Short mmCIF file of C-alpha atoms and ligand atoms in Angstrom, two decimals:
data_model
loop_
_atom_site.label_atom_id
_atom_site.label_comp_id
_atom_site.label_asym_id
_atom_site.label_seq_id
_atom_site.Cartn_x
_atom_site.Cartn_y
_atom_site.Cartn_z
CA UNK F 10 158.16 136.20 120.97
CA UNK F 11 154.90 133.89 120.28
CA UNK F 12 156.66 130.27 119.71
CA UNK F 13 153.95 129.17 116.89
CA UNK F 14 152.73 125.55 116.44
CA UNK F 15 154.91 123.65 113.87
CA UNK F 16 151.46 122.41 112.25
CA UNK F 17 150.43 126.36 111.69
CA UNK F 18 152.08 127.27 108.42
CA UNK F 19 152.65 130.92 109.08
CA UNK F 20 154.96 132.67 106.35
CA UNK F 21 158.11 132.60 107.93
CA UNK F 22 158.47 135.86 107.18
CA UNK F 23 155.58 137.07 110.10
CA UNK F 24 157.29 134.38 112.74
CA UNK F 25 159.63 136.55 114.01
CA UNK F 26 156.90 139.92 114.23
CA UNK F 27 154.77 140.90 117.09
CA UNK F 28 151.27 142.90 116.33
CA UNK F 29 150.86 146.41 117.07
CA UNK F 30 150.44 146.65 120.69
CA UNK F 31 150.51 150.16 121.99
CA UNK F 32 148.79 148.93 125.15
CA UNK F 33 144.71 149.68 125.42
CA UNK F 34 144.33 149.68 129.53
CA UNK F 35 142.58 151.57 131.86
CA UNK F 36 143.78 155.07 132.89
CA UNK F 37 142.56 158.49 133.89
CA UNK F 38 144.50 160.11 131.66
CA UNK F 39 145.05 158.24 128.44
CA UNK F 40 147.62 159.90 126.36
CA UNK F 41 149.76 157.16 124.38
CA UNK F 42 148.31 157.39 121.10
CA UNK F 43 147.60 160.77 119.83
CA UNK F 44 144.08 160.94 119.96
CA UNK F 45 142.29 165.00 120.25
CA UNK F 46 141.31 164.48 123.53
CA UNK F 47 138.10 166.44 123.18
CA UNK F 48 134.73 164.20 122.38
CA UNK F 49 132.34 165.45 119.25
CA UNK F 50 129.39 167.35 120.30
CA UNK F 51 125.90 166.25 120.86
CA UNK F 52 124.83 167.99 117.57
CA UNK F 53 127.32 166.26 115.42
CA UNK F 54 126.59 163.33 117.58
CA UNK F 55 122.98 163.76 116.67
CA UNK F 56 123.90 164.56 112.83
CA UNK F 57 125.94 161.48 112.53
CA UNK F 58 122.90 159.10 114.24
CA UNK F 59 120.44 160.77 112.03
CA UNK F 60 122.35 160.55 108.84
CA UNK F 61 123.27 156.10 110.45
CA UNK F 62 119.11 156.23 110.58
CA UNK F 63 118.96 156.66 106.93
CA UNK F 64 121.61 154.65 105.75
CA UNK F 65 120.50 151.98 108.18
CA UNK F 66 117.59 151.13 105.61
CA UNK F 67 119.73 150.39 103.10
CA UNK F 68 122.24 148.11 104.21
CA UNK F 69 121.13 145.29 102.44
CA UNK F 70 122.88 146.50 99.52
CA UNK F 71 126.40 147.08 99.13
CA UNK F 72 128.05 150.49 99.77
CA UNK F 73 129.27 153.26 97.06
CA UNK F 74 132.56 151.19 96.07
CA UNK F 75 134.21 153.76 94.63
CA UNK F 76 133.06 156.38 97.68
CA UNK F 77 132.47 159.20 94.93
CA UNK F 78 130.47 161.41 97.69
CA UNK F 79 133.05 161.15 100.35
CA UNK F 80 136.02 161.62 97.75
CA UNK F 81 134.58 165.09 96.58
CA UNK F 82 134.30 166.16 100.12
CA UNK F 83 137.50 165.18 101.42
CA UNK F 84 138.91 167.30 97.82
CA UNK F 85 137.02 170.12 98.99
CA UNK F 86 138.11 170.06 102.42
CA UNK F 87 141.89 169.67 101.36
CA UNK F 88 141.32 172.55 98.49
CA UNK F 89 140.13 174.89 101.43
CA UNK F 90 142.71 174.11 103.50
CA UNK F 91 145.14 174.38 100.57
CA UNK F 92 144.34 176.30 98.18
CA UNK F 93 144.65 173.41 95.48
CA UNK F 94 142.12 172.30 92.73
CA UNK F 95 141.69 168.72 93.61
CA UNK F 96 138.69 166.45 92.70
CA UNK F 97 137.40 163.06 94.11
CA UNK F 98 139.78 161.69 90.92
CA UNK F 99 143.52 162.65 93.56
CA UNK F 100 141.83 161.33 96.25
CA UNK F 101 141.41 157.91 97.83
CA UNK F 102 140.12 156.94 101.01
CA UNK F 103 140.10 153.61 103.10
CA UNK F 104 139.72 152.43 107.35
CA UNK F 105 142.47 154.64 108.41
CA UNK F 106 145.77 155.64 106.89
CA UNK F 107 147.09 152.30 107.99
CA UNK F 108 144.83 150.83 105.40
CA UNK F 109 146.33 153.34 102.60
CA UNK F 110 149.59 152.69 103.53
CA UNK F 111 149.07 148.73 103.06
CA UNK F 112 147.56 149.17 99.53
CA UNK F 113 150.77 151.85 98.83
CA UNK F 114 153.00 148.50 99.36
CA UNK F 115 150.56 146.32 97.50
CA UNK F 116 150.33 148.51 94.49
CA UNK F 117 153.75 149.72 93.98
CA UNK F 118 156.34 147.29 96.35
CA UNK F 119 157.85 146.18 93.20
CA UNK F 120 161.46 147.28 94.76
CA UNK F 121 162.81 148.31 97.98
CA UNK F 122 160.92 150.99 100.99
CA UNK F 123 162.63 153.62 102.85
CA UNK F 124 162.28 155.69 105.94
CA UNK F 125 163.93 157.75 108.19
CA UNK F 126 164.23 155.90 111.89
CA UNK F 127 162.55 156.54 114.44
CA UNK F 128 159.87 157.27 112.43
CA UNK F 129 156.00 155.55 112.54
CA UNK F 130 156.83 151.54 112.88
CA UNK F 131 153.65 150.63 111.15
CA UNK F 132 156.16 151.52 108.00
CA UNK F 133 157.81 148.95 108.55
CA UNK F 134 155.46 146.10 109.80
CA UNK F 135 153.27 146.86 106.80
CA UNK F 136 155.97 146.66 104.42
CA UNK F 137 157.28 143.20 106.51
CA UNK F 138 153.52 141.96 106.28
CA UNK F 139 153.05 142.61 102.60
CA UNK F 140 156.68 141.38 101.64
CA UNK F 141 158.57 144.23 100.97
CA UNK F 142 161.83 145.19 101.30
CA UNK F 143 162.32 147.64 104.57
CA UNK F 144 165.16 149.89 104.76
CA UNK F 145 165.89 151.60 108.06
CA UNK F 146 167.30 155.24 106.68
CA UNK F 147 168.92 157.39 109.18
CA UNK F 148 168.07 161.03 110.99
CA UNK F 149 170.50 163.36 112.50
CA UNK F 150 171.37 162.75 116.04
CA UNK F 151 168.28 165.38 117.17
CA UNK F 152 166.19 163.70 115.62
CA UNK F 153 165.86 166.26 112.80
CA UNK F 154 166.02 165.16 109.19
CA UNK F 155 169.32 166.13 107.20
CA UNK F 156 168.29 166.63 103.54
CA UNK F 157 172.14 165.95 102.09
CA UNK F 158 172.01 162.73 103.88
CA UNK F 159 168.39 161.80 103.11
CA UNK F 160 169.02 162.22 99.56
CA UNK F 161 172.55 160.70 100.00
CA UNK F 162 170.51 157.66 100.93
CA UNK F 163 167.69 157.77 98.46
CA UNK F 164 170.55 157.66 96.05
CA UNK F 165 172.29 154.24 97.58
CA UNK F 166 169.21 152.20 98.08
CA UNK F 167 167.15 153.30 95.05
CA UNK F 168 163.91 153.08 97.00
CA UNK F 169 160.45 152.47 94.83
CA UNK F 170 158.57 154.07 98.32
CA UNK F 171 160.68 156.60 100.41
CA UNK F 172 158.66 157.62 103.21
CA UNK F 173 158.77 160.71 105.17
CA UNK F 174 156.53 161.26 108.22
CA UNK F 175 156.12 164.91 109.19
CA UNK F 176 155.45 166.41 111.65
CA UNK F 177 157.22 162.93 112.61
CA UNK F 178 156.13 160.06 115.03
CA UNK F 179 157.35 159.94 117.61
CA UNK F 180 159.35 162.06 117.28
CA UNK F 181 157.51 165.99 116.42
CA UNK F 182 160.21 166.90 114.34
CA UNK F 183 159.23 168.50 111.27
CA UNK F 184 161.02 169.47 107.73
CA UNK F 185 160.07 172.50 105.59
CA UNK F 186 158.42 172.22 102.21
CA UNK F 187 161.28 173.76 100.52
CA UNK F 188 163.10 170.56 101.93
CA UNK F 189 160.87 168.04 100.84
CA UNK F 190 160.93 169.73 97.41
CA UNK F 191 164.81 168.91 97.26
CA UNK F 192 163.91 165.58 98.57
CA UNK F 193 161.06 165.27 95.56
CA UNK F 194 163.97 166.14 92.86
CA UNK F 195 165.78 163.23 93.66
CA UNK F 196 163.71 160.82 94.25
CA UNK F 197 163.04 157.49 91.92
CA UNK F 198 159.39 155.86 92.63
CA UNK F 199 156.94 157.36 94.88
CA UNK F 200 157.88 160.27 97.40
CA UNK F 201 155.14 159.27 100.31
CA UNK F 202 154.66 161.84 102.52
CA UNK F 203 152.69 160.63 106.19
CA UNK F 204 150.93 164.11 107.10
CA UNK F 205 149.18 162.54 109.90
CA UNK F 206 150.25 165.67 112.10
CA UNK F 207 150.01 168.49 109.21
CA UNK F 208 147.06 170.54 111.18
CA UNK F 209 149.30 171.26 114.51
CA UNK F 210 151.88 172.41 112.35
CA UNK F 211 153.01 175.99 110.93
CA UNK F 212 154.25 174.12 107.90
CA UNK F 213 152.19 174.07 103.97
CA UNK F 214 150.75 170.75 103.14
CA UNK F 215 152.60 168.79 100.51
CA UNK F 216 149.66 168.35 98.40
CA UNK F 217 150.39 171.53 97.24
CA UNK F 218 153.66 170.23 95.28
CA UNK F 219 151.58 167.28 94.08
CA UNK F 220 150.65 169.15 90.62
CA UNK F 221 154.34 170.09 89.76
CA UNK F 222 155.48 166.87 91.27
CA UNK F 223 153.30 163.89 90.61
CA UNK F 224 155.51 161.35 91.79
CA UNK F 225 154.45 162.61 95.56
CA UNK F 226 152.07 161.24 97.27
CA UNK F 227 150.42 162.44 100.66
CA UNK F 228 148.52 160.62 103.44
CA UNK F 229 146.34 161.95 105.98
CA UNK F 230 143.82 160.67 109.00
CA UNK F 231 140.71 161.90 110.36
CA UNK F 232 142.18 159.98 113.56
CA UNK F 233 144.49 163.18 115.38
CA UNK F 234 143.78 166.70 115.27
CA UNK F 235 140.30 165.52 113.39
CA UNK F 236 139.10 164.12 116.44
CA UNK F 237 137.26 160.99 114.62
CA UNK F 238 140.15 158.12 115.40
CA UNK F 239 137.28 155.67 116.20
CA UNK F 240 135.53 156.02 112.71
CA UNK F 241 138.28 155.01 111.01
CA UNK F 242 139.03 157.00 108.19
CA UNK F 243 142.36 157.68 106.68
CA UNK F 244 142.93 159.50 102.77
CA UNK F 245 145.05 159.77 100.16
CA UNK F 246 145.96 162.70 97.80
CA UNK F 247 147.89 162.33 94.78
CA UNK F 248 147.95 162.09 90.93
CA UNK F 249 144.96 160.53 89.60
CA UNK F 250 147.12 157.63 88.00
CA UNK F 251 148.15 156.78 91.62
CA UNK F 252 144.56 156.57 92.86
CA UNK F 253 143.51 154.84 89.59
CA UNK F 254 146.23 151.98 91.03
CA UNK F 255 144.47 152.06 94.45
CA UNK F 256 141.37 150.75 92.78
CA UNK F 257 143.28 147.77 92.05
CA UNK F 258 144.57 146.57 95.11
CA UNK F 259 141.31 147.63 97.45
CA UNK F 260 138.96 144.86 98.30
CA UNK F 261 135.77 145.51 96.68
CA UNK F 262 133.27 147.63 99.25
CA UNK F 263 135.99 148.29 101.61
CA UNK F 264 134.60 151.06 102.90
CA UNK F 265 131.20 150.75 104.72
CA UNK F 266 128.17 152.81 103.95
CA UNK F 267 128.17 153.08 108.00
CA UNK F 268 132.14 155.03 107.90
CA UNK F 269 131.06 156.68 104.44
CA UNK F 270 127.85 158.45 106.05
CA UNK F 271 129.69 159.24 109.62
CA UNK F 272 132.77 160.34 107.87
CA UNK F 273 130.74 162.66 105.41
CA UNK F 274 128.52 164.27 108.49
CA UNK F 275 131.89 164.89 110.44
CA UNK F 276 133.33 166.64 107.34
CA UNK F 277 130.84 168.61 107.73
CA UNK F 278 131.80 169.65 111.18
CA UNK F 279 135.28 170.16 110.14
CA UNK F 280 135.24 174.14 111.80
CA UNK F 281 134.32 172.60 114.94
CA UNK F 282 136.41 169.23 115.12
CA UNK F 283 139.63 171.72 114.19
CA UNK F 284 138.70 174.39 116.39
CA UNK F 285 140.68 172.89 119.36
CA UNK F 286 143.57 172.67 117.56
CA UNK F 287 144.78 175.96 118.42
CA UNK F 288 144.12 175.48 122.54
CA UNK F 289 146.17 171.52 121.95
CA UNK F 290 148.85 173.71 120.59
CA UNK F 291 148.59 176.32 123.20
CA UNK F 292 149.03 173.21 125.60
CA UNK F 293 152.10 171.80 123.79
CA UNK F 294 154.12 174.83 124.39
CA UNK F 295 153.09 175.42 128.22
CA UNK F 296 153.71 171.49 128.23
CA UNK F 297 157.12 171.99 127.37
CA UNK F 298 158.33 174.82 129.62
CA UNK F 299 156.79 172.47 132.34
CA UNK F 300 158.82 169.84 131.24
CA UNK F 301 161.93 171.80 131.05
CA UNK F 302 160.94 173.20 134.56
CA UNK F 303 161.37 169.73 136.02
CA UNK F 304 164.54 169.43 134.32
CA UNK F 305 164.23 167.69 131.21
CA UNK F 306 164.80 167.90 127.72
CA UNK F 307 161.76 168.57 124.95
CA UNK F 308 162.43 167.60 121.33
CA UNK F 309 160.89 170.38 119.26
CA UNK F 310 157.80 169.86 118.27
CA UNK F 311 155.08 170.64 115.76
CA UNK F 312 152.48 167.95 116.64
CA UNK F 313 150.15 166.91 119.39
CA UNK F 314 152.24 164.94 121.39
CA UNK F 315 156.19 165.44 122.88
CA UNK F 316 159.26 163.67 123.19
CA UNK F 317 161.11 163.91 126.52
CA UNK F 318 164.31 162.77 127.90
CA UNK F 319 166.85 163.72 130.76
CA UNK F 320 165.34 161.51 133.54
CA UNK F 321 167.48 159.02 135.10
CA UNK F 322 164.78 155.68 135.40
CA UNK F 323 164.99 153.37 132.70
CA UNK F 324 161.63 154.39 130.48
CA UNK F 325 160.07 151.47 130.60
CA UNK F 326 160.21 152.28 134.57
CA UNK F 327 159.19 155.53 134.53
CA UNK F 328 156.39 154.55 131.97
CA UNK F 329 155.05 152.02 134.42
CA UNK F 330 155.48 154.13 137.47
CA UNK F 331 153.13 156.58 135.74
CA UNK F 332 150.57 153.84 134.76
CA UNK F 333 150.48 153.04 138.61
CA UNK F 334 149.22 157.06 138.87
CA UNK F 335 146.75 156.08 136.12
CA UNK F 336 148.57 158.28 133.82
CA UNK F 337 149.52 156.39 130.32
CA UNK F 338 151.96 157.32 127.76
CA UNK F 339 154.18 155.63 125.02
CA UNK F 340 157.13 154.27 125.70
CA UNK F 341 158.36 154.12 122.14
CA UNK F 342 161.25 151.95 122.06
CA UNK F 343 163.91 154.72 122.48
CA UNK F 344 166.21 154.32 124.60
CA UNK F 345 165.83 157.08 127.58
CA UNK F 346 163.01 158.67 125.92
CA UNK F 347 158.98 158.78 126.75
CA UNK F 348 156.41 160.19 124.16
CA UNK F 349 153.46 162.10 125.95
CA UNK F 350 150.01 162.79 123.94
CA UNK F 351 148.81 166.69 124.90
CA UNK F 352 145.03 165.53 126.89
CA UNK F 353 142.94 167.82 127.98
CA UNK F 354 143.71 170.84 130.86
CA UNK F 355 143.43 168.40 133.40
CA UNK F 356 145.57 165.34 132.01
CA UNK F 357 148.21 167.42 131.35
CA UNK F 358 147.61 168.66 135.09
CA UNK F 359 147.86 165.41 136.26
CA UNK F 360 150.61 164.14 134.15
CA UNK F 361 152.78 166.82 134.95
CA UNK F 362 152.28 166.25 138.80
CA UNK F 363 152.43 162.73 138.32
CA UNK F 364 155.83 163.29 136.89
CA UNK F 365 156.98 165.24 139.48
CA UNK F 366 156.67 162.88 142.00
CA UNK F 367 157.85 159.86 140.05
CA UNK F 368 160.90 161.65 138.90
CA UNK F 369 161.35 162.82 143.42
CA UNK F 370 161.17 158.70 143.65
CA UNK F 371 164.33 156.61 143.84
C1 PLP M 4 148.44 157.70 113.90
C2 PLP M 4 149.24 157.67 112.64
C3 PLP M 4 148.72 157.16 111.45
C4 PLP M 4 147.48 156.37 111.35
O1 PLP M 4 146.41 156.51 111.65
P1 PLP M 4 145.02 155.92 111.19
O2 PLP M 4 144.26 155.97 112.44
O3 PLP M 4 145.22 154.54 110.64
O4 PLP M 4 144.56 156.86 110.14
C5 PLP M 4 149.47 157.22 110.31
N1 PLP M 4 150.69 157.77 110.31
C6 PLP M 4 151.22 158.28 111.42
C7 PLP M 4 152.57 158.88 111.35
C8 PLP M 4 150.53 158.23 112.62
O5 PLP M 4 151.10 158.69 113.74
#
């Protein structure tokens, strides 16, 4: 922990906090943080400079505050994907979902936050940064999310955000739309639902129970199976009144005419920045038989990345025995546990016979 200057006058409340750290070092294979592994094209490449070129001469003025063009694409997008009847008027968008998740405290942290540990920890260190309450629900014991119990302890707490990440992180785990529908019945405030993961999953996207439930609320990224992490560009979907509160809380001109135009091209794209989707799940399942193969235990998943246990090192060893094979993953925090991103054919390669020989060492 940072021991601060007693001149600095830090809100006492951030003293105690570290920043978000998953580590940024040099590796051959770098998968710690979820990323598609798989670069854009040269022609979207070449669409996105083009459509920069334009832009570029008018950056002297201020950007589209209210990002009306982008908006209507990312409601199209979602509608295609799911079948709904959205407009730029349920959807918000801002520099990553970590950004929408900050202005979800600031607009409605009137009361206390809930999720279900282990779950995403920027949860929590948003809701610590922007002074509001955290509580740290419970999941079963694999992981899995019990509805009876989730709802048990919606009921005790009387949450104004419950948060449920799925497919979860770090976990994989996912829970079915007929569950989250229970979940949405008994629910005070805002249900907040972290789809970061929805496109590797088998699972129907929650914005389609946004019109019969409009107390839900449902984040998604450009920055995973999108393939567009460095752009920065997270969204929101949910009952206009919800994104009529976001305007509120944003800084004016948040969003750069620079993102705007790249994340408009890449839209665009979408057909081709989804199309490995399929192959990274492919991968996930033959990562997980070799896994098992080498004598560990997978927790099911329906994201891009799994959670592993069974091997004897402490993880933080294992984690840095890897490194030392230039292969980096996440050691999340759990105890006897290592999250692995799916890479390409050959980081998975690699990481699995890195593995193997760490796990041989003694
Ligand atoms: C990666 C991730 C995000 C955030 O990503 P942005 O890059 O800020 O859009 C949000 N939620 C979960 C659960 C994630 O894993």
């Amino acid at each position: 922990m940072t021991t601060w200057p007693s001149w600095l006058p830090l809100r006492a409340n951030l003293r105690e906090l570290s920043p978000y750290g998953a580590p940024q070092v040099p590796a051959t294979a770098i998968m710690n943080t979820n990323e598609n592994p798989y670069s854009p094209s040269l022609q979207l490449a070449q669409a996105i400079s083009d459509r920069i070129k334009e832009v570029s001469l008018t950056l002297n003025r201020y950007p589209d505050r209210d990002a009306i063009t982008l908006r209507n694409k990312l409601a199209d997008f979602i509608n295609g994907l799911s079948c709904t009847n959205f407009s730029s008027e349920n959807v918000w968008a801002a520099n990553g979902s970590n950004e929408i998740i900050q202005s979800l405290f600031l607009a409605f942290g009137s009361g206390k936050a809930l999720g279900f540990t282990p779950s995403y920890s920027m949860h929590p260190l948003i809701a610590k940064v922007t002074q509001v309450q955290w509580i740290a629900g419970t999941r079963a014991l694999d992981f899995s999310l019990d509805v009876d119990s989730a709802i048990a302890q919606i009921e005790d707490s009387q949450p104004v955000l419950t948060f449920i990440t799925t497919p979860n992180n770090p976990t994989g785990t996912s829970i079915s739309l007929s569950e989250l529908e229970r979940i949405a019945q008994n629910c005070p405030g805002l249900l907040v639902i972290d789809e970061a993961y929805a496109e590797f999953s088998d699972e129907k996207s929650a914005v389609t129970l946004i019109e019969k439930y409009p107390h839900i609320v449902v984040i998604r990224t450009m920055s995973k199976a999108f393939a567009f992490a460095g752009a920065r560009l997270g969204y929101l979907v949910a009952h206009p009144s919800v994104i009529e509160s976001m305007f509120l809380v944003r800084l004016p001109y948040h969003l750069s005419a620079l993102t705007q135009a790249a994340a408009e091209v890449a839209i665009d794209f979408s057909d081709e920045l989804l199309a490995t989707v399929s192959q990274l799940r492919k991968a996930r399942e033959l990562m997980k038989v070799n896994l098992e193969q080498l004598g560990l235990r997978v927790v099911p998943s329906s994201s891009n990345f799994l959670l592993f246990t069974g091997f004897k090192q402490p993880s933080a060893q294992l984690w840095q025995a890897l490194l030392d094979r230039g292969v980096l993953i996440r050691d999340v925090g759990l105890l006897g546990y290592l999250r692995v991103t799916i890479g390409n054919e050959a980081e998975n390669k690699n990481f699995i016979e890195s593995l193997s020989s760490c796990l041989g060492e003694k």
